Amino acid sequence: MMFAVAAFAIIVAMVLTLLRAILGPTLYDRVLAGNSFGTKTVLLLGVMGYLTGRPDFLDIALLYALINFVGTIAILKFFRYKDLSPVMGDVRSSNKGETS
Amino acid sequence: MSEYAAQTSPILLLDLALLTLLVVTAFSMMRVRRLFAVVMLSGIYSLLSAAFFVSLDAVDVAFTEAAVGAGISTVLMLSAMLLTARREKPVVPGHRPLALVVVLITTAALFYATIDMPGFGDPNAPANTYVGQAYVEQTPKDIEVPNIVTAVLASYRGYDTLGETVVIFTAGIAVMLLLGAGSVRGGRKVKDPNPDEPVALQSAGTQEQLEKGRAP
């Protein structure tokens, strides 16, 4: 029963996060919504494992957390450098270009 | 049987909630015109469907969906979006009754096909009776692998999996060759941010070279 209530609460939080991802006026609202939706999925998987009485799938939740982290960093990197593997000289000169 | 149904009812509600969220996400992906929002929503969509796969006990599919759908394809779509526009062009709404009829007929046919499907977890379903039963019985004797899916993939169908791996490996090598080997090291040539400085073209140039080039 406790886990069912927790799952319900996580679903409600997922709905709110999804609304922010759809409505969110700025780019960072959406990045944050995607990231926190991944966290909600991790939590839901954990609760779901205990709800079915088989918490063996917790390592999948761990994998999701890793993917979520790497994915958010990749998205933010894309918007900063327009590339996944920026060369440091490029970064420096683009910084200079912004300040001047 | 009724006890079984009572036990799974919170899971059933959870599945219903996940499917509803999937439908909402899909429709909003169609409605939203800002492409970045669509990319983020598609990542959310694949996270949701991965959670749904876990609830259906298809753990390996969920792994793949989370890694490919939420991880790689989000980055791929972002890079594609950076090459094109940030916004979708407005679509002129038009009424196409024939398309609606085709969609409705297809939907009806698909719903009609689900009537014949066996219940979820039905022990008498064809998938659980013939070959599946044999695998479940034989795997602990033949191969001492606790996960039967892994045993089937890596041992019973080992050559099949080897062939698939070779195909994917070849495709990966071909893509790497097409993109250029430099991109693997992260040392690919950079487009010149300031065309006035000729030195910036040499991405491999060291700090010293940069300073020397800037001096005159």
CSV table of N, CA, C and O in Angstrom, one decimal, chain A:
chain,number,residue,atom,x,y,z
A,1,MET,N,0.8,-1.2,0.0
A,1,MET,CA,0.0,0.0,0.0
A,1,MET,C,0.9,1.3,0.0
A,1,MET,O,0.6,2.2,-0.8
A,2,MET,N,1.9,1.2,0.9
A,2,MET,CA,2.8,2.4,0.9
A,2,MET,C,3.5,2.6,-0.4
A,2,MET,O,3.5,3.8,-0.9
A,3,PHE,N,3.9,1.5,-1.1
A,3,PHE,CA,4.6,1.7,-2.4
A,3,PHE,C,3.6,2.2,-3.4
A,3,PHE,O,4.0,2.9,-4.3
A,4,ALA,N,2.3,1.8,-3.3
A,4,ALA,CA,1.3,2.2,-4.3
A,4,ALA,C,1.1,3.7,-4.2
A,4,ALA,O,1.1,4.4,-5.2
A,5,VAL,N,1.1,4.2,-2.9
A,5,VAL,CA,0.9,5.6,-2.7
A,5,VAL,C,2.1,6.4,-3.2
A,5,VAL,O,2.0,7.4,-3.9
A,6,ALA,N,3.3,5.8,-3.0
A,6,ALA,CA,4.5,6.5,-3.5
A,6,ALA,C,4.5,6.5,-5.0
A,6,ALA,O,4.9,7.5,-5.6
A,7,ALA,N,4.1,5.4,-5.6
A,7,ALA,CA,4.0,5.4,-7.1
A,7,ALA,C,3.0,6.4,-7.6
A,7,ALA,O,3.3,7.1,-8.6
A,8,PHE,N,1.9,6.6,-6.9
A,8,PHE,CA,0.9,7.6,-7.3
A,8,PHE,C,1.5,9.0,-7.2
A,8,PHE,O,1.4,9.8,-8.2
A,9,ALA,N,2.2,9.2,-6.1
A,9,ALA,CA,2.9,10.5,-6.0
A,9,ALA,C,3.9,10.8,-7.1
A,9,ALA,O,4.0,11.9,-7.6
A,10,ILE,N,4.7,9.8,-7.4
A,10,ILE,CA,5.7,10.0,-8.5
A,10,ILE,C,5.0,10.2,-9.8
A,10,ILE,O,5.4,11.1,-10.6
A,11,ILE,N,3.9,9.6,-10.1
A,11,ILE,CA,3.1,9.8,-11.3
A,11,ILE,C,2.6,11.2,-11.4
A,11,ILE,O,2.7,11.9,-12.4
A,12,VAL,N,2.1,11.7,-10.2
A,12,VAL,CA,1.7,13.1,-10.2
A,12,VAL,C,2.8,14.1,-10.5
A,12,VAL,O,2.7,15.0,-11.3
A,13,ALA,N,4.0,13.8,-9.9
A,13,ALA,CA,5.2,14.6,-10.2
A,13,ALA,C,5.6,14.5,-11.6
A,13,ALA,O,6.0,15.5,-12.2
A,14,MET,N,5.4,13.3,-12.2
A,14,MET,CA,5.8,13.2,-13.7
A,14,MET,C,4.8,14.1,-14.5
A,14,MET,O,5.3,14.7,-15.5
A,15,VAL,N,3.6,14.1,-14.1
A,15,VAL,CA,2.6,14.9,-14.9
A,15,VAL,C,3.0,16.4,-14.8
A,15,VAL,O,3.0,17.1,-15.9
A,16,LEU,N,3.4,16.8,-13.6
A,16,LEU,CA,3.8,18.2,-13.5
A,16,LEU,C,5.0,18.5,-14.3
A,16,LEU,O,5.1,19.6,-15.0
A,17,THR,N,6.0,17.6,-14.3
A,17,THR,CA,7.2,17.8,-15.0
A,17,THR,C,7.0,17.9,-16.5
A,17,THR,O,7.5,18.7,-17.3
A,18,LEU,N,6.1,17.0,-16.9
A,18,LEU,CA,5.7,16.9,-18.4
A,18,LEU,C,5.1,18.2,-18.8
A,18,LEU,O,5.4,18.7,-19.9
A,19,LEU,N,4.2,18.8,-17.9
A,19,LEU,CA,3.6,20.1,-18.3
A,19,LEU,C,4.7,21.1,-18.4
A,19,LEU,O,4.6,22.0,-19.3
A,20,ARG,N,5.7,21.1,-17.5
A,20,ARG,CA,6.7,22.1,-17.6
A,20,ARG,C,7.5,21.9,-18.9
A,20,ARG,O,7.9,22.9,-19.6
A,21,ALA,N,7.7,20.7,-19.3
A,21,ALA,CA,8.4,20.4,-20.6
A,21,ALA,C,7.6,20.9,-21.8
A,21,ALA,O,8.2,21.3,-22.8
A,22,ILE,N,6.3,20.8,-21.7
A,22,ILE,CA,5.5,21.2,-22.9
A,22,ILE,C,5.3,22.7,-22.9
A,22,ILE,O,5.5,23.4,-23.9
A,23,LEU,N,5.0,23.3,-21.7
A,23,LEU,CA,4.7,24.7,-21.7
A,23,LEU,C,6.0,25.6,-21.6
A,23,LEU,O,6.1,26.6,-22.2
A,24,GLY,N,7.0,25.0,-20.9
A,24,GLY,CA,8.2,25.8,-20.4
A,24,GLY,C,8.6,26.8,-21.4
A,24,GLY,O,9.0,26.6,-22.5
A,25,PRO,N,8.6,28.1,-21.0
A,25,PRO,CA,8.9,29.2,-21.9
A,25,PRO,C,10.4,29.1,-22.4
A,25,PRO,O,10.7,29.3,-23.6
A,26,THR,N,11.3,28.9,-21.5
A,26,THR,CA,12.7,29.0,-21.9
A,26,THR,C,13.3,27.6,-22.1
A,26,THR,O,12.7,26.6,-21.8
A,27,LEU,N,14.5,27.6,-22.7
A,27,LEU,CA,15.2,26.4,-23.1
A,27,LEU,C,15.6,25.6,-21.8
A,27,LEU,O,15.5,24.4,-21.7
A,28,TYR,N,16.0,26.4,-20.8
A,28,TYR,CA,16.5,25.7,-19.6
A,28,TYR,C,15.4,25.1,-18.8
A,28,TYR,O,15.6,24.1,-18.1
A,29,ASP,N,14.2,25.6,-18.9
A,29,ASP,CA,13.0,25.0,-18.3
A,29,ASP,C,12.9,23.6,-18.9
A,29,ASP,O,12.7,22.6,-18.1
A,30,ARG,N,13.1,23.5,-20.2
A,30,ARG,CA,12.9,22.2,-20.8
A,30,ARG,C,14.0,21.2,-20.5
A,30,ARG,O,13.8,20.0,-20.3
A,31,VAL,N,15.2,21.7,-20.5
A,31,VAL,CA,16.4,20.9,-20.1
A,31,VAL,C,16.2,20.3,-18.7
A,31,VAL,O,16.3,19.1,-18.5
A,32,LEU,N,15.8,21.2,-17.8
A,32,LEU,CA,15.6,20.8,-16.4
A,32,LEU,C,14.4,19.8,-16.3
A,32,LEU,O,14.5,18.9,-15.6
A,33,ALA,N,13.4,20.1,-17.1
A,33,ALA,CA,12.2,19.2,-17.1
A,33,ALA,C,12.6,17.8,-17.6
A,33,ALA,O,12.2,16.8,-17.0
A,34,GLY,N,13.4,17.7,-18.7
A,34,GLY,CA,13.9,16.4,-19.1
A,34,GLY,C,14.7,15.7,-18.1
A,34,GLY,O,14.5,14.5,-17.9
A,35,ASN,N,15.6,16.5,-17.5
A,35,ASN,CA,16.5,15.8,-16.5
A,35,ASN,C,15.7,15.3,-15.3
A,35,ASN,O,15.9,14.2,-14.9
A,36,SER,N,14.8,16.1,-14.8
A,36,SER,CA,14.0,15.7,-13.6
A,36,SER,C,13.0,14.6,-14.0
A,36,SER,O,12.7,13.8,-13.1
A,37,PHE,N,12.6,14.6,-15.2
A,37,PHE,CA,11.7,13.5,-15.6
A,37,PHE,C,12.5,12.2,-15.6
A,37,PHE,O,12.0,11.1,-15.2
A,38,GLY,N,13.8,12.2,-16.0
A,38,GLY,CA,14.6,11.0,-15.9
A,38,GLY,C,14.7,10.6,-14.5
A,38,GLY,O,14.7,9.4,-14.2
A,39,THR,N,14.9,11.5,-13.6
A,39,THR,CA,15.0,11.2,-12.1
A,39,THR,C,13.7,10.5,-11.7
A,39,THR,O,13.7,9.5,-10.9
A,40,LYS,N,12.6,11.1,-12.1
A,40,LYS,CA,11.3,10.5,-11.7
A,40,LYS,C,11.2,9.1,-12.3
A,40,LYS,O,10.6,8.2,-11.6
A,41,THR,N,11.7,8.8,-13.5
A,41,THR,CA,11.6,7.5,-14.0
A,41,THR,C,12.5,6.5,-13.2
A,41,THR,O,12.0,5.4,-12.9
A,42,VAL,N,13.6,7.0,-12.7
A,42,VAL,CA,14.5,6.1,-11.9
A,42,VAL,C,13.7,5.8,-10.6
A,42,VAL,O,13.7,4.6,-10.2
A,43,LEU,N,13.1,6.8,-10.0
A,43,LEU,CA,12.3,6.6,-8.8
A,43,LEU,C,11.2,5.6,-9.0
A,43,LEU,O,10.9,4.7,-8.2
A,44,LEU,N,10.5,5.8,-10.1
A,44,LEU,CA,9.3,5.0,-10.4
A,44,LEU,C,9.8,3.5,-10.6
A,44,LEU,O,9.1,2.6,-10.2
A,45,LEU,N,10.9,3.3,-11.3
A,45,LEU,CA,11.4,1.9,-11.5
A,45,LEU,C,11.7,1.3,-10.1
A,45,LEU,O,11.4,0.1,-9.9
A,46,GLY,N,12.4,2.1,-9.2
A,46,GLY,CA,12.6,1.5,-7.9
A,46,GLY,C,11.4,1.1,-7.2
A,46,GLY,O,11.3,0.0,-6.7
A,47,VAL,N,10.4,2.0,-7.2
A,47,VAL,CA,9.1,1.7,-6.5
A,47,VAL,C,8.4,0.6,-7.1
A,47,VAL,O,7.9,-0.3,-6.4
A,48,MET,N,8.5,0.5,-8.5
A,48,MET,CA,7.8,-0.6,-9.2
A,48,MET,C,8.4,-1.9,-8.9
A,48,MET,O,7.7,-2.9,-8.7
A,49,GLY,N,9.8,-1.9,-8.7
A,49,GLY,CA,10.4,-3.2,-8.3
A,49,GLY,C,9.9,-3.7,-6.9
A,49,GLY,O,9.6,-4.9,-6.8
A,50,TYR,N,9.8,-2.8,-6.0
A,50,TYR,CA,9.3,-3.2,-4.7
A,50,TYR,C,7.8,-3.5,-4.7
A,50,TYR,O,7.3,-4.3,-3.9
A,51,LEU,N,7.1,-2.8,-5.6
A,51,LEU,CA,5.6,-3.0,-5.7
A,51,LEU,C,5.3,-4.5,-6.2
A,51,LEU,O,4.4,-5.1,-5.8
A,52,THR,N,6.2,-4.9,-7.2
A,52,THR,CA,6.0,-6.3,-7.7
A,52,THR,C,6.7,-7.3,-6.8
A,52,THR,O,6.7,-8.5,-7.2
A,53,GLY,N,7.4,-6.9,-5.8
A,53,GLY,CA,8.1,-7.8,-4.9
A,53,GLY,C,9.4,-8.3,-5.5
A,53,GLY,O,9.9,-9.4,-5.1
A,54,ARG,N,9.9,-7.7,-6.6
A,54,ARG,CA,11.2,-8.1,-7.2
A,54,ARG,C,12.1,-6.9,-7.3
A,54,ARG,O,12.1,-6.3,-8.4
A,55,PRO,N,12.8,-6.6,-6.3
A,55,PRO,CA,13.7,-5.4,-6.4
A,55,PRO,C,15.0,-5.7,-7.1
A,55,PRO,O,16.0,-5.0,-6.9
A,56,ASP,N,15.0,-6.8,-7.9
A,56,ASP,CA,16.3,-7.1,-8.6
A,56,ASP,C,16.6,-6.1,-9.7
A,56,ASP,O,17.7,-6.1,-10.2
A,57,PHE,N,15.5,-5.4,-10.1
A,57,PHE,CA,15.7,-4.5,-11.3
A,57,PHE,C,16.3,-3.1,-10.9
A,57,PHE,O,16.2,-2.2,-11.7
A,58,LEU,N,16.7,-3.0,-9.7
A,58,LEU,CA,17.2,-1.7,-9.2
A,58,LEU,C,18.5,-1.3,-10.0
A,58,LEU,O,18.7,-0.1,-10.2
A,59,ASP,N,19.2,-2.2,-10.5
A,59,ASP,CA,20.4,-1.8,-11.3
A,59,ASP,C,20.0,-1.2,-12.6
A,59,ASP,O,20.8,-0.3,-13.1
A,60,ILE,N,18.9,-1.5,-13.1
A,60,ILE,CA,18.4,-0.8,-14.3
A,60,ILE,C,18.1,0.7,-14.0
A,60,ILE,O,18.5,1.6,-14.7
A,61,ALA,N,17.6,0.9,-12.8
A,61,ALA,CA,17.3,2.3,-12.3
A,61,ALA,C,18.7,3.0,-12.2
A,61,ALA,O,18.8,4.2,-12.6
A,62,LEU,N,19.7,2.3,-11.8
A,62,LEU,CA,21.0,2.9,-11.7
A,62,LEU,C,21.5,3.3,-13.1
A,62,LEU,O,22.0,4.4,-13.3
A,63,LEU,N,21.3,2.4,-14.1
A,63,LEU,CA,21.7,2.7,-15.5
A,63,LEU,C,21.0,3.9,-16.0
A,63,LEU,O,21.6,4.8,-16.7
A,64,TYR,N,19.7,4.0,-15.7
A,64,TYR,CA,18.9,5.1,-16.1
A,64,TYR,C,19.5,6.4,-15.6
A,64,TYR,O,19.6,7.4,-16.3
A,65,ALA,N,19.9,6.4,-14.3
A,65,ALA,CA,20.4,7.6,-13.7
A,65,ALA,C,21.7,8.0,-14.4
A,65,ALA,O,21.9,9.2,-14.7
A,66,LEU,N,22.5,7.0,-14.8
A,66,LEU,CA,23.8,7.3,-15.5
A,66,LEU,C,23.5,8.0,-16.8
A,66,LEU,O,24.0,9.0,-17.2
A,67,ILE,N,22.5,7.3,-17.6
A,67,ILE,CA,22.2,7.8,-18.9
A,67,ILE,C,21.6,9.2,-18.8
A,67,ILE,O,22.0,10.1,-19.6
A,68,ASN,N,20.8,9.4,-17.8
A,68,ASN,CA,20.2,10.7,-17.6
A,68,ASN,C,21.2,11.8,-17.4
A,68,ASN,O,21.2,12.9,-18.0
A,69,PHE,N,22.2,11.5,-16.6
A,69,PHE,CA,23.3,12.5,-16.3
A,69,PHE,C,24.1,12.8,-17.5
A,69,PHE,O,24.3,14.0,-17.9
A,70,VAL,N,24.5,11.7,-18.2
A,70,VAL,CA,25.3,11.9,-19.4
A,70,VAL,C,24.5,12.7,-20.5
A,70,VAL,O,25.1,13.6,-21.2
A,71,GLY,N,23.3,12.3,-20.6
A,71,GLY,CA,22.4,13.0,-21.6
A,71,GLY,C,22.3,14.5,-21.3
A,71,GLY,O,22.4,15.3,-22.3
A,72,THR,N,22.0,14.8,-20.1
A,72,THR,CA,21.9,16.2,-19.8
A,72,THR,C,23.2,17.0,-20.1
A,72,THR,O,23.1,18.1,-20.6
A,73,ILE,N,24.3,16.4,-19.7
A,73,ILE,CA,25.6,17.0,-20.0
A,73,ILE,C,25.8,17.2,-21.5
A,73,ILE,O,26.2,18.3,-21.9
A,74,ALA,N,25.4,16.2,-22.2
A,74,ALA,CA,25.5,16.3,-23.7
A,74,ALA,C,24.7,17.4,-24.3
A,74,ALA,O,25.2,18.2,-25.1
A,75,ILE,N,23.5,17.5,-23.8
A,75,ILE,CA,22.6,18.6,-24.3
A,75,ILE,C,23.1,20.0,-24.0
A,75,ILE,O,23.2,20.8,-24.8
A,76,LEU,N,23.6,20.1,-22.7
A,76,LEU,CA,24.1,21.4,-22.3
A,76,LEU,C,25.4,21.8,-23.1
A,76,LEU,O,25.6,22.9,-23.5
A,77,LYS,N,26.2,20.7,-23.3
A,77,LYS,CA,27.4,20.9,-24.1
A,77,LYS,C,27.1,21.4,-25.5
A,77,LYS,O,27.8,22.2,-26.1
A,78,PHE,N,26.1,20.8,-26.1
A,78,PHE,CA,25.7,21.1,-27.4
A,78,PHE,C,25.3,22.6,-27.5
A,78,PHE,O,25.7,23.3,-28.4
A,79,PHE,N,24.6,23.1,-26.5
A,79,PHE,CA,24.2,24.5,-26.6
A,79,PHE,C,25.3,25.4,-26.2
A,79,PHE,O,25.2,26.6,-26.6
A,80,ARG,N,26.3,25.0,-25.5
A,80,ARG,CA,27.4,25.9,-25.2
A,80,ARG,C,28.4,25.9,-26.4
A,80,ARG,O,28.8,27.0,-26.8
A,81,TYR,N,28.8,24.7,-26.9
A,81,TYR,CA,29.8,24.7,-27.9
A,81,TYR,C,29.4,24.3,-29.3
A,81,TYR,O,30.2,24.3,-30.2
A,82,LYS,N,28.1,23.9,-29.5
A,82,LYS,CA,27.6,23.5,-30.8
A,82,LYS,C,28.3,22.2,-31.2
A,82,LYS,O,28.4,21.9,-32.4
A,83,ASP,N,28.9,21.5,-30.3
A,83,ASP,CA,29.7,20.3,-30.7
A,83,ASP,C,29.9,19.5,-29.5
A,83,ASP,O,29.9,20.0,-28.3
A,84,LEU,N,30.1,18.1,-29.7
A,84,LEU,CA,30.3,17.3,-28.5
A,84,LEU,C,31.8,17.2,-28.1
A,84,LEU,O,32.1,16.9,-27.0
A,85,SER,N,32.7,17.5,-29.1
A,85,SER,CA,34.1,17.4,-28.8
A,85,SER,C,34.8,18.7,-29.2
A,85,SER,O,35.4,18.8,-30.2
A,86,PRO,N,34.6,19.8,-28.4
A,86,PRO,CA,35.2,21.1,-28.7
A,86,PRO,C,36.7,21.0,-28.5
A,86,PRO,O,37.2,20.4,-27.6
A,87,VAL,N,37.4,21.8,-29.3
A,87,VAL,CA,38.8,21.9,-29.2
A,87,VAL,C,39.0,23.1,-28.3
A,87,VAL,O,38.3,24.1,-28.4
A,88,MET,N,40.0,23.0,-27.4
A,88,MET,CA,40.1,24.1,-26.3
A,88,MET,C,40.4,25.4,-26.9
A,88,MET,O,39.9,26.4,-26.4
A,89,GLY,N,41.2,25.5,-28.0
A,89,GLY,CA,41.5,26.8,-28.6
A,89,GLY,C,40.2,27.5,-29.1
A,89,GLY,O,40.1,28.7,-28.9
A,90,ASP,N,39.3,26.6,-29.6
A,90,ASP,CA,38.0,27.2,-30.1
A,90,ASP,C,37.3,27.8,-28.9
A,90,ASP,O,36.7,28.9,-29.1
A,91,VAL,N,37.3,27.1,-27.8
A,91,VAL,CA,36.5,27.6,-26.6
A,91,VAL,C,37.1,29.0,-26.2
A,91,VAL,O,36.3,29.9,-26.0
A,92,ARG,N,38.4,29.1,-26.2
A,92,ARG,CA,39.0,30.3,-25.7
A,92,ARG,C,38.7,31.4,-26.6
A,92,ARG,O,38.3,32.5,-26.2
A,93,SER,N,38.8,31.2,-27.9
A,93,SER,CA,38.6,32.3,-28.8
A,93,SER,C,37.1,32.7,-28.9
A,93,SER,O,36.8,33.9,-29.0
A,94,SER,N,36.2,31.7,-28.7
A,94,SER,CA,34.8,32.0,-28.7
A,94,SER,C,34.4,32.8,-27.4
A,94,SER,O,33.6,33.7,-27.4
A,95,ASN,N,35.1,32.5,-26.3
A,95,ASN,CA,34.9,33.3,-25.1
A,95,ASN,C,35.4,34.7,-25.3
A,95,ASN,O,34.7,35.7,-24.9
A,96,LYS,N,36.5,34.9,-26.0
A,96,LYS,CA,37.0,36.2,-26.3
A,96,LYS,C,36.1,37.0,-27.1
A,96,LYS,O,35.8,38.2,-26.9
A,97,GLY,N,35.5,36.2,-28.1
A,97,GLY,CA,34.6,36.9,-29.0
A,97,GLY,C,33.3,37.4,-28.3
A,97,GLY,O,32.8,38.5,-28.6
A,98,GLU,N,32.9,36.7,-27.2
A,98,GLU,CA,31.7,37.1,-26.5
A,98,GLU,C,32.0,38.4,-25.7
A,98,GLU,O,31.1,39.3,-25.6
A,99,THR,N,33.2,38.4,-25.1
A,99,THR,CA,33.4,39.5,-24.1
A,99,THR,C,33.7,40.8,-24.9
A,99,THR,O,33.3,41.9,-24.5
A,100,SER,N,34.3,40.6,-26.1
A,100,SER,CA,34.7,41.9,-26.8
A,100,SER,C,33.5,42.4,-27.6
A,100,SER,O,32.6,41.7,-27.9
